[in-house]
Coordinates of N, CA and C in Angstrom, one line a residue:
M1 N -74.7 -78.4 -170.9 CA -75.3 -77.2 -170.3 C -75.2 -77.2 -168.8
I2 N -75.3 -78.5 -168.1 CA -75.2 -78.5 -166.7 C -73.8 -78.1 -166.2
G3 N -72.8 -78.6 -166.9 CA -71.5 -78.2 -166.5 C -71.2 -76.7 -166.7
Y4 N -71.8 -76.1 -167.7 CA -71.6 -74.7 -168.0 C -72.2 -73.9 -166.8
R5 N -73.4 -74.2 -166.4 CA -74.1 -73.5 -165.4 C -73.4 -73.7 -164.0
A6 N -72.9 -74.9 -163.8 CA -72.1 -75.1 -162.6 C -70.9 -74.3 -162.5
M7 N -70.2 -74.1 -163.7 CA -69.1 -73.2 -163.7 C -69.4 -71.8 -163.4
L8 N -70.6 -71.3 -163.9 CA -71.1 -70.0 -163.6 C -71.4 -69.8 -162.1
D9 N -71.9 -70.9 -161.4 CA -72.2 -70.8 -160.0 C -71.0 -70.6 -159.1
V10 N -69.9 -71.0 -159.6 CA -68.7 -71.0 -158.7 C -68.3 -69.5 -158.4
P11 N -68.2 -68.6 -159.4 CA -67.9 -67.2 -159.0 C -69.0 -66.6 -158.2
R12 N -70.2 -66.9 -158.4 CA -71.3 -66.3 -157.6 C -71.2 -66.7 -156.2
K13 N -70.9 -68.0 -155.9 CA -70.7 -68.5 -154.5 C -69.5 -67.8 -153.9
L14 N -68.5 -67.6 -154.6 CA -67.3 -66.9 -154.1 C -67.6 -65.5 -153.7
V15 N -68.4 -64.8 -154.5 CA -68.8 -63.4 -154.2 C -69.7 -63.4 -153.0
R16 N -70.6 -64.3 -152.9 CA -71.5 -64.4 -151.7 C -70.7 -64.6 -150.4
H17 N -69.7 -65.5 -150.4 CA -68.9 -65.8 -149.3 C -68.1 -64.6 -148.9
L18 N -67.5 -63.9 -149.9 CA -66.7 -62.7 -149.7 C -67.6 -61.6 -149.0
A19 N -68.8 -61.5 -149.5 CA -69.7 -60.5 -148.9 C -70.0 -60.8 -147.5
R20 N -70.2 -62.1 -147.2 CA -70.5 -62.5 -145.8 C -69.3 -62.2 -144.9
L21 N -68.1 -62.5 -145.4 CA -66.9 -62.2 -144.6 C -66.7 -60.7 -144.3
L22 N -67.0 -59.9 -145.4 CA -66.9 -58.4 -145.2 C -67.9 -58.0 -144.2
A23 N -69.1 -58.5 -144.2 CA -70.2 -58.1 -143.3 C -69.8 -58.5 -141.8
A24 N -69.2 -59.7 -141.7 CA -68.8 -60.1 -140.3 C -67.6 -59.3 -139.8
Q25 N -66.7 -58.9 -140.8 CA -65.6 -58.0 -140.4 C -66.1 -56.6 -139.9
R26 N -67.1 -56.1 -140.6 CA -67.7 -54.8 -140.2 C -68.3 -54.9 -138.8
R27 N -69.0 -56.0 -138.5 CA -69.6 -56.2 -137.2 C -68.6 -56.2 -136.1
L28 N -67.4 -56.7 -136.4 CA -66.3 -56.8 -135.4 C -65.5 -55.5 -135.2
L29 N -65.8 -54.5 -136.0 CA -65.1 -53.2 -135.9 C -65.4 -52.5 -134.5
G30 N -64.5 -51.8 -134.1 CA -64.6 -51.1 -132.8 C -65.6 -49.9 -133.0
T31 N -65.8 -49.2 -131.8 CA -66.7 -48.0 -131.8 C -66.1 -46.9 -132.6
R32 N -64.8 -46.7 -132.6 CA -64.2 -45.6 -133.2 C -64.4 -45.7 -134.8
R33 N -64.2 -46.9 -135.3 CA -64.3 -47.1 -136.7 C -65.7 -47.0 -137.2
R34 N -66.7 -47.5 -136.3 CA -68.1 -47.3 -136.7 C -68.5 -45.9 -136.7
T35 N -67.9 -45.1 -135.8 CA -68.2 -43.6 -135.8 C -67.7 -43.0 -137.1
R36 N -66.4 -43.3 -137.5 CA -65.9 -42.8 -138.7 C -66.7 -43.2 -139.9
A37 N -67.2 -44.4 -139.9 CA -68.0 -44.8 -141.1 C -69.3 -44.1 -141.1
L38 N -69.9 -43.8 -139.9 CA -71.1 -43.0 -139.9 C -70.9 -41.6 -140.4
M39 N -69.8 -41.0 -140.0 CA -69.5 -39.7 -140.5 C -69.3 -39.6 -142.0
I40 N -68.8 -40.6 -142.6 CA -68.5 -40.6 -144.0 C -69.8 -40.9 -144.8
T41 N -70.6 -41.8 -144.3 CA -71.8 -42.2 -145.0 C -73.0 -41.3 -144.7
A42 N -73.0 -40.4 -143.7 CA -74.1 -39.6 -143.4 C -74.4 -38.6 -144.5
P43 N -73.4 -37.9 -145.0 CA -73.7 -37.0 -146.2 C -74.2 -37.7 -147.4
V44 N -73.7 -38.9 -147.6 CA -74.1 -39.7 -148.8 C -75.6 -40.0 -148.6
E45 N -76.0 -40.4 -147.4 CA -77.4 -40.7 -147.2 C -78.3 -39.5 -147.3
L46 N -77.8 -38.3 -147.1 CA -78.6 -37.1 -147.2 C -78.9 -36.8 -148.7
V47 N -78.0 -37.0 -149.6 CA -78.2 -36.7 -151.0 C -78.7 -37.9 -151.8
H48 N -78.8 -39.0 -151.1 CA -79.3 -40.3 -151.8 C -80.8 -40.0 -152.2
P49 N -81.3 -40.7 -153.3 CA -82.7 -40.5 -153.7 C -83.7 -40.8 -152.6
G50 N -83.3 -41.6 -151.6 CA -84.2 -41.8 -150.5 C -83.8 -41.2 -149.2
G51 N -82.9 -40.1 -149.3 CA -82.4 -39.5 -148.1 C -83.2 -38.4 -147.6
L52 N -82.7 -37.8 -146.5 CA -83.5 -36.8 -145.8 C -83.6 -35.5 -146.5
L53 N -82.7 -35.3 -147.5 CA -82.7 -34.0 -148.3 C -84.0 -33.9 -149.1
N54 N -84.6 -35.0 -149.4 CA -85.8 -34.9 -150.2 C -87.0 -34.2 -149.4
V55 N -86.9 -34.3 -148.1 CA -87.9 -33.6 -147.2 C -87.9 -32.1 -147.5
V56 N -86.8 -31.5 -147.9 CA -86.7 -30.1 -148.2 C -86.9 -29.9 -149.7
L57 N -86.4 -30.8 -150.5 CA -86.4 -30.5 -152.0 C -87.8 -30.7 -152.5
L58 N -88.6 -31.7 -152.1 CA -89.9 -31.9 -152.6 C -90.8 -30.7 -152.3
P59 N -90.9 -30.2 -151.1 CA -91.8 -29.0 -150.8 C -91.4 -27.8 -151.6
S60 N -90.0 -27.6 -151.7 CA -89.6 -26.4 -152.4 C -90.0 -26.5 -153.9
N61 N -89.9 -27.7 -154.5 CA -90.3 -27.8 -155.9 C -91.8 -27.6 -156.0
L62 N -92.6 -28.0 -155.1 CA -94.0 -27.8 -155.1 C -94.4 -26.3 -155.0
I63 N -93.7 -25.6 -154.1 CA -93.9 -24.2 -154.0 C -93.5 -23.4 -155.2
A64 N -92.4 -23.8 -155.8 CA -91.9 -23.2 -157.1 C -92.9 -23.4 -158.2
G65 N -93.5 -24.6 -158.3 CA -94.5 -24.9 -159.3 C -95.8 -24.2 -159.1
A66 N -96.2 -24.0 -157.8 CA -97.4 -23.3 -157.5 C -97.3 -21.8 -157.7
A67 N -96.1 -21.3 -157.7 CA -95.9 -19.9 -158.0 C -96.3 -19.5 -159.4
A68 N -96.2 -20.4 -160.3 CA -96.6 -20.1 -161.7 C -98.1 -19.9 -161.8
L69 N -98.9 -20.4 -160.8 CA -100.4 -20.2 -160.9 C -100.8 -18.8 -160.4
H70 N -99.9 -18.0 -159.9 CA -100.3 -16.7 -159.3 C -100.7 -15.8 -160.5
P71 N -101.7 -14.9 -160.3 CA -102.1 -14.0 -161.4 C -101.1 -13.0 -161.8
S72 N -100.1 -12.7 -160.9 CA -99.1 -11.7 -161.3 C -98.1 -12.3 -162.3
M73 N -98.1 -13.6 -162.6 CA -97.2 -14.2 -163.5 C -97.4 -13.7 -164.9
R74 N -98.6 -13.3 -165.3 CA -98.8 -12.8 -166.6 C -98.2 -11.4 -166.9
Q75 N -97.8 -10.7 -165.9 CA -97.0 -9.5 -166.1 C -95.6 -9.7 -166.6
L76 N -95.1 -10.9 -166.5 CA -93.8 -11.2 -167.0 C -93.7 -11.1 -168.5
T77 N -94.8 -11.2 -169.2 CA -94.8 -11.1 -170.7 C -95.1 -9.6 -171.1
I78 N -95.3 -8.7 -170.2 CA -95.5 -7.3 -170.6 C -94.1 -6.7 -171.0
P79 N -94.1 -6.0 -172.2 CA -92.8 -5.4 -172.6 C -92.4 -4.4 -171.6
L80 N -91.1 -4.3 -171.3 CA -90.5 -3.3 -170.4 C -90.5 -2.0 -171.1
P81 N -90.6 -0.9 -170.4 CA -90.6 0.5 -171.0 C -89.2 0.7 -171.6
Q82 N -88.1 0.1 -171.0 CA -86.8 0.3 -171.5 C -86.0 -1.0 -171.2
P83 N -85.0 -1.4 -172.0 CA -84.3 -2.6 -171.7 C -83.5 -2.4 -170.3
P84 N -83.4 -3.5 -169.6 CA -82.7 -3.5 -168.3 C -81.2 -3.1 -168.5
T85 N -80.7 -2.2 -167.6 CA -79.4 -1.8 -167.6 C -78.5 -2.6 -166.8
F86 N -77.2 -2.4 -166.9 CA -76.2 -3.2 -166.1 C -76.3 -2.8 -164.6
V87 N -76.7 -3.7 -163.8 CA -76.9 -3.4 -162.4 C -75.6 -3.5 -161.6
R88 N -75.3 -2.5 -160.7 CA -74.1 -2.6 -160.0 C -74.0 -3.8 -159.1
P89 N -75.0 -4.3 -158.4 CA -74.9 -5.5 -157.6 C -74.4 -6.7 -158.4
R90 N -74.7 -6.8 -159.7 CA -74.2 -7.9 -160.4 C -72.7 -7.9 -160.6
L91 N -72.2 -6.7 -160.8 CA -70.7 -6.5 -160.8 C -70.1 -6.9 -159.5
A92 N -70.7 -6.5 -158.4 CA -70.2 -6.8 -157.1 C -70.2 -8.3 -156.8
L93 N -71.3 -9.0 -157.3 CA -71.4 -10.4 -157.1 C -70.3 -11.1 -158.0
L94 N -70.1 -10.6 -159.2 CA -69.1 -11.2 -160.0 C -67.7 -11.1 -159.4
S95 N -67.4 -9.9 -158.8 CA -66.1 -9.7 -158.2 C -66.0 -10.6 -157.0
A96 N -67.0 -10.7 -156.2 CA -67.0 -11.6 -155.0 C -66.7 -13.1 -155.4
A97 N -67.3 -13.5 -156.6 CA -67.1 -14.9 -157.0 C -65.7 -15.1 -157.5
T98 N -65.1 -14.1 -158.2 CA -63.7 -14.3 -158.6 C -62.7 -14.2 -157.4
L99 N -63.1 -13.5 -156.4 CA -62.2 -13.5 -155.2 C -62.2 -14.7 -154.4
L100 N -63.0 -15.7 -154.7 CA -63.0 -17.0 -154.0 C -61.7 -17.7 -154.2
V101 N -61.1 -17.6 -155.4 CA -59.9 -18.3 -155.7 C -58.7 -17.8 -154.7
P102 N -58.4 -16.5 -154.6 CA -57.4 -16.1 -153.7 C -57.8 -16.4 -152.2
A103 N -59.1 -16.4 -151.9 CA -59.5 -16.7 -150.6 C -59.2 -18.2 -150.2
L104 N -59.4 -19.0 -151.2 CA -59.1 -20.4 -151.0 C -57.6 -20.6 -150.8
I105 N -56.8 -19.9 -151.6 CA -55.3 -19.9 -151.4 C -54.9 -19.5 -150.0
F106 N -55.5 -18.4 -149.5 CA -55.2 -17.9 -148.2 C -55.6 -18.9 -147.1
F107 N -56.8 -19.6 -147.3 CA -57.3 -20.6 -146.4 C -56.3 -21.8 -146.3
Q108 N -55.9 -22.2 -147.4 CA -55.0 -23.3 -147.4 C -53.6 -23.0 -146.8
G109 N -53.2 -21.7 -147.0 CA -52.0 -21.3 -146.3 C -52.1 -21.2 -144.8
A110 N -53.3 -20.7 -144.4 CA -53.5 -20.6 -142.9 C -53.8 -21.9 -142.3
A111 N -54.3 -22.9 -143.0 CA -54.5 -24.2 -142.5 C -53.3 -25.1 -142.4
G112 N -52.2 -24.6 -142.8 CA -51.0 -25.4 -142.8 C -50.7 -26.3 -144.0
R113 N -51.4 -26.0 -145.1 CA -51.2 -26.8 -146.3 C -50.8 -25.8 -147.4
P114 N -49.9 -25.0 -147.3 CA -49.6 -24.0 -148.3 C -48.8 -24.6 -149.4
G115 N -49.0 -24.0 -150.6 CA -48.2 -24.4 -151.8 C -47.0 -23.5 -151.9
R116 N -46.3 -23.7 -152.9 CA -45.1 -22.9 -153.1 C -45.5 -21.5 -153.6
G117 N -45.1 -20.5 -152.8 CA -45.4 -19.1 -153.1 C -46.9 -18.7 -153.0
W118 N -47.6 -19.3 -152.0 CA -49.0 -19.1 -151.9 C -49.4 -17.7 -151.5
L119 N -48.5 -17.0 -150.7 CA -48.8 -15.6 -150.3 C -48.7 -14.7 -151.5
A120 N -47.7 -14.8 -152.3 CA -47.5 -13.9 -153.4 C -48.6 -14.2 -154.5
I121 N -48.9 -15.4 -154.7 CA -50.0 -15.7 -155.7 C -51.3 -15.2 -155.2
G122 N -51.6 -15.3 -153.9 CA -52.9 -14.8 -153.4 C -53.0 -13.3 -153.5
L123 N -52.0 -12.6 -153.1 CA -52.0 -11.1 -153.1 C -52.0 -10.6 -154.5
G124 N -51.3 -11.3 -155.4 CA -51.3 -10.9 -156.8 C -52.7 -11.1 -157.5
S125 N -53.3 -12.2 -157.1 CA -54.7 -12.4 -157.6 C -55.7 -11.4 -157.1
V126 N -55.6 -11.0 -155.9 CA -56.5 -10.0 -155.3 C -56.3 -8.7 -156.0
V127 N -55.0 -8.2 -156.2 CA -54.8 -7.0 -156.8 C -55.2 -7.0 -158.3
L128 N -55.0 -8.1 -159.0 CA -55.4 -8.2 -160.4 C -56.9 -8.1 -160.5
I129 N -57.6 -8.8 -159.7 CA -59.1 -8.9 -159.7 C -59.7 -7.5 -159.4
L130 N -59.1 -6.8 -158.4 CA -59.6 -5.5 -158.1 C -59.3 -4.5 -159.2
L131 N -58.2 -4.6 -159.9 CA -57.9 -3.7 -161.0 C -58.9 -3.9 -162.2
V132 N -59.1 -5.2 -162.5 CA -60.1 -5.5 -163.5 C -61.5 -5.0 -163.2
T133 N -61.8 -5.1 -161.9 CA -63.2 -4.7 -161.5 C -63.3 -3.2 -161.6
V134 N -62.3 -2.4 -161.2 CA -62.4 -1.0 -161.3 C -62.4 -0.6 -162.8
R135 N -61.7 -1.2 -163.6 CA -61.7 -0.9 -165.1 C -63.1 -1.2 -165.6
M136 N -63.7 -2.3 -165.2 CA -65.0 -2.7 -165.7 C -66.1 -1.7 -165.3
V137 N -65.9 -1.2 -164.1 CA -66.9 -0.2 -163.6 C -66.8 1.1 -164.5
G138 N -65.6 1.5 -164.8 CA -65.4 2.7 -165.6 C -66.0 2.5 -167.0
L139 N -65.7 1.3 -167.6 CA -66.2 1.0 -169.0 C -67.7 0.9 -169.0
V140 N -68.3 0.3 -168.0 CA -69.7 0.2 -168.0 C -70.4 1.5 -167.8
G141 N -69.8 2.4 -166.9 CA -70.4 3.7 -166.8 C -70.3 4.5 -168.0
R142 N -69.2 4.4 -168.8 CA -69.1 5.1 -170.0 C -70.1 4.6 -171.1
I143 N -70.3 3.3 -171.1 CA -71.2 2.7 -172.1 C -72.7 3.2 -171.7
E144 N -73.0 3.2 -170.5 CA -74.3 3.6 -170.1 C -74.6 5.1 -170.4
T145 N -73.6 5.9 -170.2 CA -73.7 7.4 -170.6 C -73.9 7.5 -172.1
Q146 N -73.1 6.8 -172.9 CA -73.2 6.9 -174.3 C -74.6 6.4 -174.8
A147 N -75.0 5.3 -174.2 CA -76.3 4.7 -174.5 C -77.4 5.7 -174.2
G148 N -77.3 6.4 -173.1 CA -78.3 7.4 -172.7 C -78.4 8.6 -173.7
H149 N -77.2 9.0 -174.2 CA -77.1 10.1 -175.2 C -77.7 9.6 -176.5
L150 N -77.4 8.4 -176.9 CA -78.0 7.9 -178.2 C -79.5 7.7 -178.1
T151 N -80.0 7.2 -177.0 CA -81.4 7.1 -176.8 C -82.1 8.4 -176.9
A152 N -81.5 9.5 -176.3 CA -82.1 10.8 -176.3 C -82.1 11.3 -177.7
M153 N -81.1 11.1 -178.5 CA -81.0 11.6 -179.9 C -82.0 10.9 -180.8
V154 N -82.3 9.6 -180.5 CA -83.2 8.8 -181.4 C -84.6 9.0 -181.0
R155 N -84.9 9.1 -179.7 CA -86.3 9.1 -179.3 C -86.9 10.5 -178.9
L156 N -86.0 11.5 -178.8 CA -86.5 12.8 -178.4 C -86.4 13.8 -179.5
D157 N -87.3 14.7 -179.6 CA -87.3 15.8 -180.6 C -86.1 16.8 -180.2
P158 N -85.2 17.1 -181.1 CA -84.1 18.0 -180.8 C -84.5 19.4 -180.4
L159 N -85.7 19.9 -180.9 CA -86.1 21.2 -180.6 C -86.8 21.3 -179.2
T160 N -87.8 20.5 -179.0 CA -88.6 20.6 -177.8 C -88.1 19.7 -176.7
G161 N -87.4 18.6 -177.0 CA -87.0 17.7 -176.0 C -88.0 16.7 -175.6
L162 N -89.2 16.7 -176.3 CA -90.2 15.8 -176.0 C -90.1 14.5 -176.9
A163 N -90.9 13.5 -176.6 CA -90.8 12.3 -177.4 C -91.3 12.6 -178.8
D164 N -90.6 12.0 -179.8 CA -91.1 12.2 -181.2 C -92.2 11.2 -181.5
R165 N -92.7 11.3 -182.8 CA -93.8 10.5 -183.2 C -93.6 9.0 -183.1
R166 N -92.4 8.5 -183.5 CA -92.1 7.1 -183.4 C -92.0 6.6 -182.0
S167 N -91.4 7.4 -181.1 CA -91.3 7.0 -179.7 C -92.7 7.1 -179.1
L168 N -93.5 8.0 -179.5 CA -94.9 8.1 -179.0 C -95.7 6.9 -179.4
D169 N -95.6 6.5 -180.6 CA -96.3 5.3 -181.1 C -95.9 4.0 -180.3
E170 N -94.6 3.9 -180.0 CA -94.1 2.8 -179.2 C -94.6 2.8 -177.8
R171 N -94.6 4.0 -177.2 CA -95.1 4.1 -175.8 C -96.6 3.8 -175.7
M172 N -97.3 4.3 -176.7 CA -98.7 4.0 -176.7 C -99.0 2.5 -176.9
A173 N -98.3 1.8 -177.7 CA -98.5 0.4 -177.9 C -98.1 -0.3 -176.6
E174 N -97.1 0.0 -175.9 CA -96.7 -0.6 -174.7 C -97.7 -0.3 -173.6
A175 N -98.2 0.9 -173.5 CA -99.3 1.3 -172.5 C -100.6 0.5 -172.8
I176 N -100.9 0.3 -174.0 CA -102.2 -0.4 -174.3 C -102.0 -1.9 -173.9
T177 N -100.8 -2.4 -174.2 CA -100.6 -3.8 -173.9 C -100.6 -4.0 -172.3
R178 N -100.0 -3.1 -171.6 CA -100.0 -3.2 -170.2 C -101.4 -3.0 -169.6
S179 N -102.2 -2.1 -170.2 CA -103.5 -1.9 -169.7 C -104.4 -3.1 -169.9
R180 N -104.2 -3.7 -171.0 CA -105.0 -5.0 -171.3 C -104.6 -6.1 -170.4
A181 N -103.3 -6.2 -170.0 CA -102.9 -7.3 -169.2 C -103.2 -7.1 -167.7
T182 N -103.1 -5.8 -167.2 CA -103.4 -5.5 -165.8 C -104.8 -5.0 -165.5
G183 N -105.5 -4.6 -166.5 CA -106.9 -4.1 -166.3 C -106.9 -2.6 -165.8
E184 N -105.7 -2.0 -165.8 CA -105.7 -0.6 -165.4 C -106.2 0.4 -166.5
A185 N -106.8 1.5 -166.0 CA -107.4 2.5 -167.0 C -106.2 3.2 -167.7
L186 N -106.4 3.6 -168.9 CA -105.4 4.3 -169.8 C -106.0 5.6 -170.2
F187 N -105.3 6.6 -170.0 CA -105.7 8.0 -170.4 C -104.6 8.6 -171.3
A188 N -105.0 9.3 -172.3 CA -104.1 10.0 -173.3 C -104.7 11.4 -173.5
A189 N -103.8 12.3 -173.5 CA -104.1 13.8 -173.7 C -103.4 14.3 -174.9
L190 N -104.0 15.0 -175.8 CA -103.4 15.7 -176.9 C -103.5 17.2 -176.8
I191 N -102.4 17.9 -177.0 CA -102.4 19.3 -176.9 C -102.1 19.9 -178.3
D192 N -102.9 20.8 -178.7 CA -102.8 21.4 -180.1 C -102.7 22.9 -179.9
L193 N -101.8 23.5 -180.8 CA -101.7 25.0 -180.8 C -102.5 25.5 -182.0
D194 N -103.5 26.3 -181.6 CA -104.3 26.9 -182.7 C -103.6 28.0 -183.4
H195 N -103.8 28.0 -184.7 CA -103.3 29.0 -185.6 C -101.7 29.1 -185.5
F196 N -101.1 28.0 -185.3 CA -99.6 28.0 -185.3 C -99.0 28.3 -186.6
K197 N -99.6 27.8 -187.7 CA -99.0 28.1 -189.0 C -99.1 29.6 -189.3
R198 N -100.2 30.3 -189.0 CA -100.3 31.7 -189.2 C -99.3 32.5 -188.4
Y199 N -99.1 32.0 -187.1 CA -98.1 32.7 -186.3 C -96.7 32.5 -186.8
N200 N -96.4 31.3 -187.3 CA -95.1 31.0 -187.9 C -94.8 31.8 -189.1
D201 N -95.8 31.9 -190.0 CA -95.6 32.7 -191.2 C -95.5 34.2 -190.9
T202 N -96.2 34.7 -189.9 CA -96.2 36.1 -189.6 C -94.9 36.5 -188.9
Y203 N -94.5 35.8 -187.9 CA -93.3 36.3 -187.1 C -92.0 35.5 -187.4
G204 N -92.1 34.5 -188.3 CA -90.9 33.8 -188.8 C -90.7 32.5 -188.0
H205 N -89.8 31.7 -188.6 CA -89.6 30.3 -188.1 C -88.9 30.4 -186.7
Q206 N -88.0 31.3 -186.5 CA -87.4 31.4 -185.2 C -88.4 31.7 -184.1
A207 N -89.3 32.6 -184.3 CA -90.4 32.8 -183.3 C -91.2 31.6 -183.1
G208 N -91.5 30.9 -184.2 CA -92.3 29.6 -184.1 C -91.6 28.6 -183.3
D209 N -90.3 28.5 -183.5 CA -89.5 27.5 -182.7 C -89.5 27.9 -181.2
E210 N -89.4 29.2 -180.9 CA -89.4 29.6 -179.5 C -90.8 29.3 -178.9
L211 N -91.8 29.5 -179.7 CA -93.2 29.2 -179.2 C -93.3 27.7 -178.9
L212 N -92.8 26.9 -179.8 CA -92.9 25.4 -179.5 C -92.1 25.0 -178.3
T213 N -90.9 25.6 -178.1 CA -90.1 25.3 -177.0 C -90.7 25.7 -175.7
E214 N -91.3 26.9 -175.7 CA -92.0 27.4 -174.4 C -93.2 26.5 -174.1
A215 N -94.0 26.1 -175.2 CA -95.1 25.3 -175.0 C -94.7 23.9 -174.4
A216 N -93.6 23.4 -175.0 CA -93.2 22.1 -174.5 C -92.7 22.1 -173.1
G217 N -92.0 23.2 -172.7 CA -91.6 23.4 -171.3 C -92.7 23.5 -170.4
A218 N -93.8 24.3 -170.8 CA -94.9 24.5 -169.9 C -95.7 23.1 -169.7
S219 N -95.8 22.3 -170.8 CA -96.5 21.1 -170.7 C -95.7 20.1 -169.8
S220 N -94.3 20.1 -169.9 CA -93.5 19.3 -169.1 C -93.6 19.6 -167.6
R221 N -93.6 20.9 -167.3 CA -93.7 21.4 -165.9 C -95.1 21.1 -165.3
A222 N -96.1 21.1 -166.2 CA -97.5 20.8 -165.7 C -97.6 19.3 -165.4

């Protein structure tokens, strides 16, 4: 066992001597090399678990965690009156992100490190990305228009243009949930037409439909 341990100590001693030699060599380096070493190791020290970047990361994490204690956070669970639509800034951000590739190609070409055919590749990428973006804008606009028509057909009464009973029930449930969460007062008004059945039977269904349409228009304008 003593011989086996002695054999294991030999590589350890060699590693220690090698480390001492490397340390002595570093101390003998000139100012220029020490400056280069500092420039290389400075970013590493910033992102190191014990680096200076933690001075910014730790307070930001604390602030983000404290934001969950704000009373307005409970409003995140309130159902939206309608699903979110495709926002134009998102498409602009997506296009800007895809344009980073040709921008990098142009930068490399301007910095004197161009690849083969970098100008043609960069211009072709820009044109292709812009064409796809324009096409996406047209498709998204058409989808939004069709979705609006379908929503109107499903949720609105075709005669009066007002919300039907199913849509009214959904809106009332959402309003009650929002009122309970925020503490705001909720008011509901019901409008009834007296003797409408008698009027409809006397003057006909067309006259009754016209009466309903005029009453709905008057209530909407009010």
